Structures are given as structure tokens and as C-alpha cells.
GROMACS .gro file of C-alpha atoms in nm:
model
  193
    1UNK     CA    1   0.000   0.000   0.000
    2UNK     CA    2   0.100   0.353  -0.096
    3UNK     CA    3   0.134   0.560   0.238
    4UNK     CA    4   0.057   0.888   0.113
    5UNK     CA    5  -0.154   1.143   0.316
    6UNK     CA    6  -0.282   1.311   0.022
    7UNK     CA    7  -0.672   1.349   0.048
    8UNK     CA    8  -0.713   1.271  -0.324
    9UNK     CA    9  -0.522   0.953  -0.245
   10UNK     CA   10  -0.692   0.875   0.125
   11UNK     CA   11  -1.055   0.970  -0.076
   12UNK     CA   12  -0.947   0.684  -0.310
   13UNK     CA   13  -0.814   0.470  -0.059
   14UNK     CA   14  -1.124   0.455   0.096
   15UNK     CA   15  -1.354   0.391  -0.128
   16UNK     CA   16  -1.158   0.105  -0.285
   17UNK     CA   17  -1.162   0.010   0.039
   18UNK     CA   18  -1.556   0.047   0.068
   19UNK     CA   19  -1.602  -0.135  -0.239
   20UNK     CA   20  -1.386  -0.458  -0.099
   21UNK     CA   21  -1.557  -0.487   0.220
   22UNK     CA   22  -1.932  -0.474   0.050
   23UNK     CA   23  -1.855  -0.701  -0.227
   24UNK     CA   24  -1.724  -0.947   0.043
   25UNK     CA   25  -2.046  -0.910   0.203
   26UNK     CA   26  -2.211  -1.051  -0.123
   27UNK     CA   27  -1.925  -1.316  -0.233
   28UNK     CA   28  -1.643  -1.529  -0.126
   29UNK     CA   29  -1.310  -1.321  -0.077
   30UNK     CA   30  -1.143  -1.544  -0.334
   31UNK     CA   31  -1.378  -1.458  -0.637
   32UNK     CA   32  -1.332  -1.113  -0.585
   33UNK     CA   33  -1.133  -0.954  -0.842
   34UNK     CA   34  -0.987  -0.597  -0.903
   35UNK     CA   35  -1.217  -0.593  -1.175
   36UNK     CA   36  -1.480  -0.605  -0.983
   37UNK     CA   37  -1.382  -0.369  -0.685
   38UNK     CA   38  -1.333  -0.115  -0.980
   39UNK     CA   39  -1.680  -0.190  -1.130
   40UNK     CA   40  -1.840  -0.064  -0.759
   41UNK     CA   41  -1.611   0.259  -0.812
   42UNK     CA   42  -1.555   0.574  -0.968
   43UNK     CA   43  -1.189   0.463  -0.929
   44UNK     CA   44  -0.949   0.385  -1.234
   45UNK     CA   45  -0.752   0.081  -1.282
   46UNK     CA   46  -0.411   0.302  -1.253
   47UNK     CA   47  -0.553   0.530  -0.950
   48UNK     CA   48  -0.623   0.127  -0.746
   49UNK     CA   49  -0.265   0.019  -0.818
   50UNK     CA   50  -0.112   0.340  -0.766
   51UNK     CA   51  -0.274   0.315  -0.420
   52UNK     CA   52  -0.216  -0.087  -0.346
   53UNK     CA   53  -0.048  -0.357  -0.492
   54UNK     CA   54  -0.400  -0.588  -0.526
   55UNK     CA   55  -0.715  -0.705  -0.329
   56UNK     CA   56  -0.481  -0.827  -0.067
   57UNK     CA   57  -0.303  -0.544   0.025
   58UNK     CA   58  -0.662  -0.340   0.018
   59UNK     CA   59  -0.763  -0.607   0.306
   60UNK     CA   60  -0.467  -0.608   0.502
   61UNK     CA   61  -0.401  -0.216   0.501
   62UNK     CA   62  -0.803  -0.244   0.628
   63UNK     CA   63  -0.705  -0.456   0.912
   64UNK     CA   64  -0.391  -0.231   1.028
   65UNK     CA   65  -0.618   0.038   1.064
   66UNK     CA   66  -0.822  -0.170   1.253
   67UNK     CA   67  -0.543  -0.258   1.476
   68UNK     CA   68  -0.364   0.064   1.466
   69UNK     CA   69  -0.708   0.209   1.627
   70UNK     CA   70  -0.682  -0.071   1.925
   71UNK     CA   71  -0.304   0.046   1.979
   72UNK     CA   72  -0.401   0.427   1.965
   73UNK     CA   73  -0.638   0.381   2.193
   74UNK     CA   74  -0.493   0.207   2.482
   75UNK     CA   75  -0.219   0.467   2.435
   76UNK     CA   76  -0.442   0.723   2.540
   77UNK     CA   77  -0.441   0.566   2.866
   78UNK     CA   78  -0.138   0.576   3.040
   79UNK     CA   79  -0.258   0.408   3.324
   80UNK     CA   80  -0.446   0.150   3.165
   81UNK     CA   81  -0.514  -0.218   3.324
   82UNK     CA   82  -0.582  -0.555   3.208
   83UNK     CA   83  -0.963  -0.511   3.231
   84UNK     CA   84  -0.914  -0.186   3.066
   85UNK     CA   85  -0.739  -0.355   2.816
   86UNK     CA   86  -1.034  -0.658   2.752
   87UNK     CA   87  -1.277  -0.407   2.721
   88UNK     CA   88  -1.105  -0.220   2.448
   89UNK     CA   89  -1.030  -0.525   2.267
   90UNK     CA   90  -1.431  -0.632   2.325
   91UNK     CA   91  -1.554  -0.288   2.240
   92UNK     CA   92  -1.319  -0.274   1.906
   93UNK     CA   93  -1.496  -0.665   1.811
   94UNK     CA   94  -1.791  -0.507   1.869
   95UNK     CA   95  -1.772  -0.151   1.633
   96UNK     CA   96  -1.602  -0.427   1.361
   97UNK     CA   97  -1.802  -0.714   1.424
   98UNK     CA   98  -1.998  -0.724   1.069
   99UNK     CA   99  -1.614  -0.719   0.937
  100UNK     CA  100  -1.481  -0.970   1.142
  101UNK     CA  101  -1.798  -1.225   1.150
  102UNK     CA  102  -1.718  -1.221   0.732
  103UNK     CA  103  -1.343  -1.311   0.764
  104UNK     CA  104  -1.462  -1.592   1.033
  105UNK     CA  105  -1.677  -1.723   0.732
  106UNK     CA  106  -1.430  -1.709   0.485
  107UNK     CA  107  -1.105  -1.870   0.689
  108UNK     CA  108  -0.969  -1.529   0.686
  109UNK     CA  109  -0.903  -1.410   1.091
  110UNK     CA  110  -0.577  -1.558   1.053
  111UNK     CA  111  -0.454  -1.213   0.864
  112UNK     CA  112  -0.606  -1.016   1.177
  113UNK     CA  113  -0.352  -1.279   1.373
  114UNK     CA  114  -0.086  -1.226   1.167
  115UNK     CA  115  -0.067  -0.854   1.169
  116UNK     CA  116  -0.188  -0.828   1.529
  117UNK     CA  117   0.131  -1.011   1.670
  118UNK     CA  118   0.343  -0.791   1.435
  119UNK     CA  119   0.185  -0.465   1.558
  120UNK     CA  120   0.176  -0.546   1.929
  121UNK     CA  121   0.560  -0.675   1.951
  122UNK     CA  122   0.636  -0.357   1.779
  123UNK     CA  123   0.411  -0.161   2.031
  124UNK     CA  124   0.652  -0.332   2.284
  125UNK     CA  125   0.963  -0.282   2.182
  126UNK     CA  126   0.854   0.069   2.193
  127UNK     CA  127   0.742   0.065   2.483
  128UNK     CA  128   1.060  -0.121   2.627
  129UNK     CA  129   1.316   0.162   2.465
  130UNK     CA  130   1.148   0.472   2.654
  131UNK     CA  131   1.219   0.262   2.986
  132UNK     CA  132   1.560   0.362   3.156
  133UNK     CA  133   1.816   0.081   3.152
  134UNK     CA  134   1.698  -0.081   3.456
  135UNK     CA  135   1.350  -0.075   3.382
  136UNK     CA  136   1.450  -0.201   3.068
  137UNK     CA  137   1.589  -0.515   3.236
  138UNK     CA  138   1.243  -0.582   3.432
  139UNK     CA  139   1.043  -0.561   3.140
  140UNK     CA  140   1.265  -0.810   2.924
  141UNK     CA  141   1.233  -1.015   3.164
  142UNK     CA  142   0.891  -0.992   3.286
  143UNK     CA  143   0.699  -0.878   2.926
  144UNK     CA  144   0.967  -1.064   2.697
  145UNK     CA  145   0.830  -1.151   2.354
  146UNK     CA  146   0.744  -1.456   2.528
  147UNK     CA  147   0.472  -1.334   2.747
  148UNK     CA  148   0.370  -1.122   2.489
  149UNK     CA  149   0.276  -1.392   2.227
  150UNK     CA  150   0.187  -1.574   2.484
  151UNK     CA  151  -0.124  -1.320   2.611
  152UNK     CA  152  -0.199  -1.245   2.227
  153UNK     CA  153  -0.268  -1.593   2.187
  154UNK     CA  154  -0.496  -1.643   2.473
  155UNK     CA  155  -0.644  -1.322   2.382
  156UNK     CA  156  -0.683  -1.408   2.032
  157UNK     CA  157  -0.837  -1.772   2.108
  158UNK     CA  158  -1.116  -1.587   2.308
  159UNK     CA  159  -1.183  -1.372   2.060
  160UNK     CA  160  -1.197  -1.635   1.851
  161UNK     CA  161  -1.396  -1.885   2.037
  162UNK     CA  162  -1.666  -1.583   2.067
  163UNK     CA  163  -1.651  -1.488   1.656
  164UNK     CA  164  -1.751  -1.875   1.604
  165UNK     CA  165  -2.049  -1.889   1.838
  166UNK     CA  166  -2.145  -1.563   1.677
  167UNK     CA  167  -2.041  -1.348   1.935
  168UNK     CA  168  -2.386  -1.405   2.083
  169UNK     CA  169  -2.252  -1.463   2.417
  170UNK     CA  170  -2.217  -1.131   2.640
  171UNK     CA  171  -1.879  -0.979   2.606
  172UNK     CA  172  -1.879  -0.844   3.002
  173UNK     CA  173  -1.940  -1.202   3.117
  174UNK     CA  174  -1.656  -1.357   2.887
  175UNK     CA  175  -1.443  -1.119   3.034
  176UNK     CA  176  -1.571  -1.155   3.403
  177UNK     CA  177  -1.450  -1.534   3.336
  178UNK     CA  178  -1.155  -1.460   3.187
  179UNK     CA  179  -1.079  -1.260   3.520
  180UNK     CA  180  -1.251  -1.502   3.749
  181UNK     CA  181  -0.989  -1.757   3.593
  182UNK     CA  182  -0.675  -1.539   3.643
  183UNK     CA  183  -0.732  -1.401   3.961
  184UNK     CA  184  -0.691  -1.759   4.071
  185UNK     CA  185  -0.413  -1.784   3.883
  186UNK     CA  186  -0.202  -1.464   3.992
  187UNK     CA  187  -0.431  -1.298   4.248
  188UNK     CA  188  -0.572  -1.025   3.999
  189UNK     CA  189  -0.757  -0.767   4.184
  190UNK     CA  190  -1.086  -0.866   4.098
  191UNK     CA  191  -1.272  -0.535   4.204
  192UNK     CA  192  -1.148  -0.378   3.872
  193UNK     CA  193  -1.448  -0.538   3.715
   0.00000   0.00000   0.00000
């Protein structure tokens, strides 16, 4: 995908984008052509591949913003727990859950998995460099990439589990659980509920 932040561009961007996401509402992911996407537009064949490589790249650039919102947004809170942290991840499944209910159908969440351990590793890495030396050395050891993976995956196999029974089960009691569970685990405070 072409980075650029002119609006001409982003306008474009967007409603390739657009035009992706609502023909996948209407057909499987792999019959979808450029062709097509450029039938739902205004957009010329040059002005799509000037602003992404193919269909592909459309999807995945979709899904970084997706995940680039979830990152933004616990960065707003400095101070932000683990519960604040499940709900941002529930309330994000939520706002995308049309999107994310069609890549369930179509054997697609692995590209939300795929990018989502790339971003947050990156997040902490970042995270780890603005620490002074000795904090440094607590965090490697106590949030290595280990750990990390290791909560993304848990994480993500919720998430998961929840997408496949239609995400008809209450997000606040999924997360009460998932609490319940860990506070026996490592006694998390469970009056952050």
C-alpha cells in the first residue's frame, strides 16, 4: 500500500476500500477480483494500483487500521489495566463485528492474527526503549516476547472462540471469566471489574 496522506489519495483509498468490504459481504473473498472492486467505483484501474499492490493489500491495510485504532487507543491511557485492556479489545470486536464475522466465514481471521502479533511486539519494543536501563531489564524479563505472544494468543483464542459462536454470548461475562480464571491464577484484583 501507498502511504501517502494526500486526500485525493486517502478519498481513493477509501472507497476502494468500501467497495472490498461490501462485495465481500455478497461473495467469497477469493472470487473477488480488481475488476470487480473497480466496477463498484468511480476509481481507475491506474488510480487502485497506484494506491495498493491488489485485493490483498486493500484487506490487510483495512485490518492495520483496525489494529492501529486498538493500539491508539490504549495509548491514550497511560494508566491503563488488564480489564481496561479486555474491554477495548471487546468494544473494538464489537464496532467491527460485521467485518470480522465475514473473515470468520471465509477462513480469513488468521490475517487479523498475523498482523496483530506484528503490531503489538512492535508496540513493545517501543514501549521497552522509553524505559531507563533498569527498567529495561524488568520488562525483558517480565513482558519478553514470550509473554507477549503468549497473552496475544490467549487473547486471540477468546476472541476467537466468541466470533464462532457468533459473538452471541455477552462480552462483560466472557471477560468476568476470563478474570474469574486469572485471579486464581495470579491474584488479579478482581474489584477492577
Amino acid at each position: 500500500m501507498n502511504p501517502t496522506q494526500n486526500p485525493s489519495a486517502l478519498r481513493s483509498k477509501k472507497v476502494i476500500t468500501e467497495s472490498l468490504l461490501l462485495l465481500m459481504k455478497k461473495y467469497p473473498y477469493t472470487e473477488i477480483t480488481v475488476k470487480q472492486i473497480l466496477l463498484e467505483t468511480d476509481i481507475s484501474r491506474k488510480t487502485f494500483y497506484r494506491n495498493f499492490s491488489s485485493k490483498d493489500d486493500v484487506l490487510d491495510a483495512y485490518i492495520e487500521a483496525i489494529l492501529q485504532n486498538y493500539v491508539e487507543t490504549l495509548a491514550e491511557n497511560e494508566n491503563y489495566s488488564f480489564i481496561k485492556m479486555l474491554d477495548t479489545i471487546f468494544d473494538l470486536c464489537e464496532e467491527y463485528k460485521e467485518f470480522l464475522l465475514i473473515l470468520r466465514d471465509y477462513g480469513l481471521l488468521y490475517l487479523l492474527l498475523v498482523k496483530l502479533n506484528s503490531i503489538i511486539l512492535t508496540e513493545h519494543y517501543k514501549i521497552a526503549k522509553c524505559h531507563s536501563a533498569s527498567q529495561r531489564n524488568l520488562i525483558n524479563q517480565s513482558l519478553s516476547e514470550y509473554i507477549v505472544s503468549f497473552n496475544i494468543g490467549g487473547v486471540w483464542n477468546v476472541i476467537v472462540r466468541w466470533l464462532e459462536n457468533g459473538m452471541k454470548d455477552s462480552a462483560d461475562d466472557i471477560k468476568a471469566s476470563i478474570v474469574y480464571y486469572l485471579s486464581d491464577i495470579k491474584n488479579i484484583d478482581c474489584r477492577e471489574l
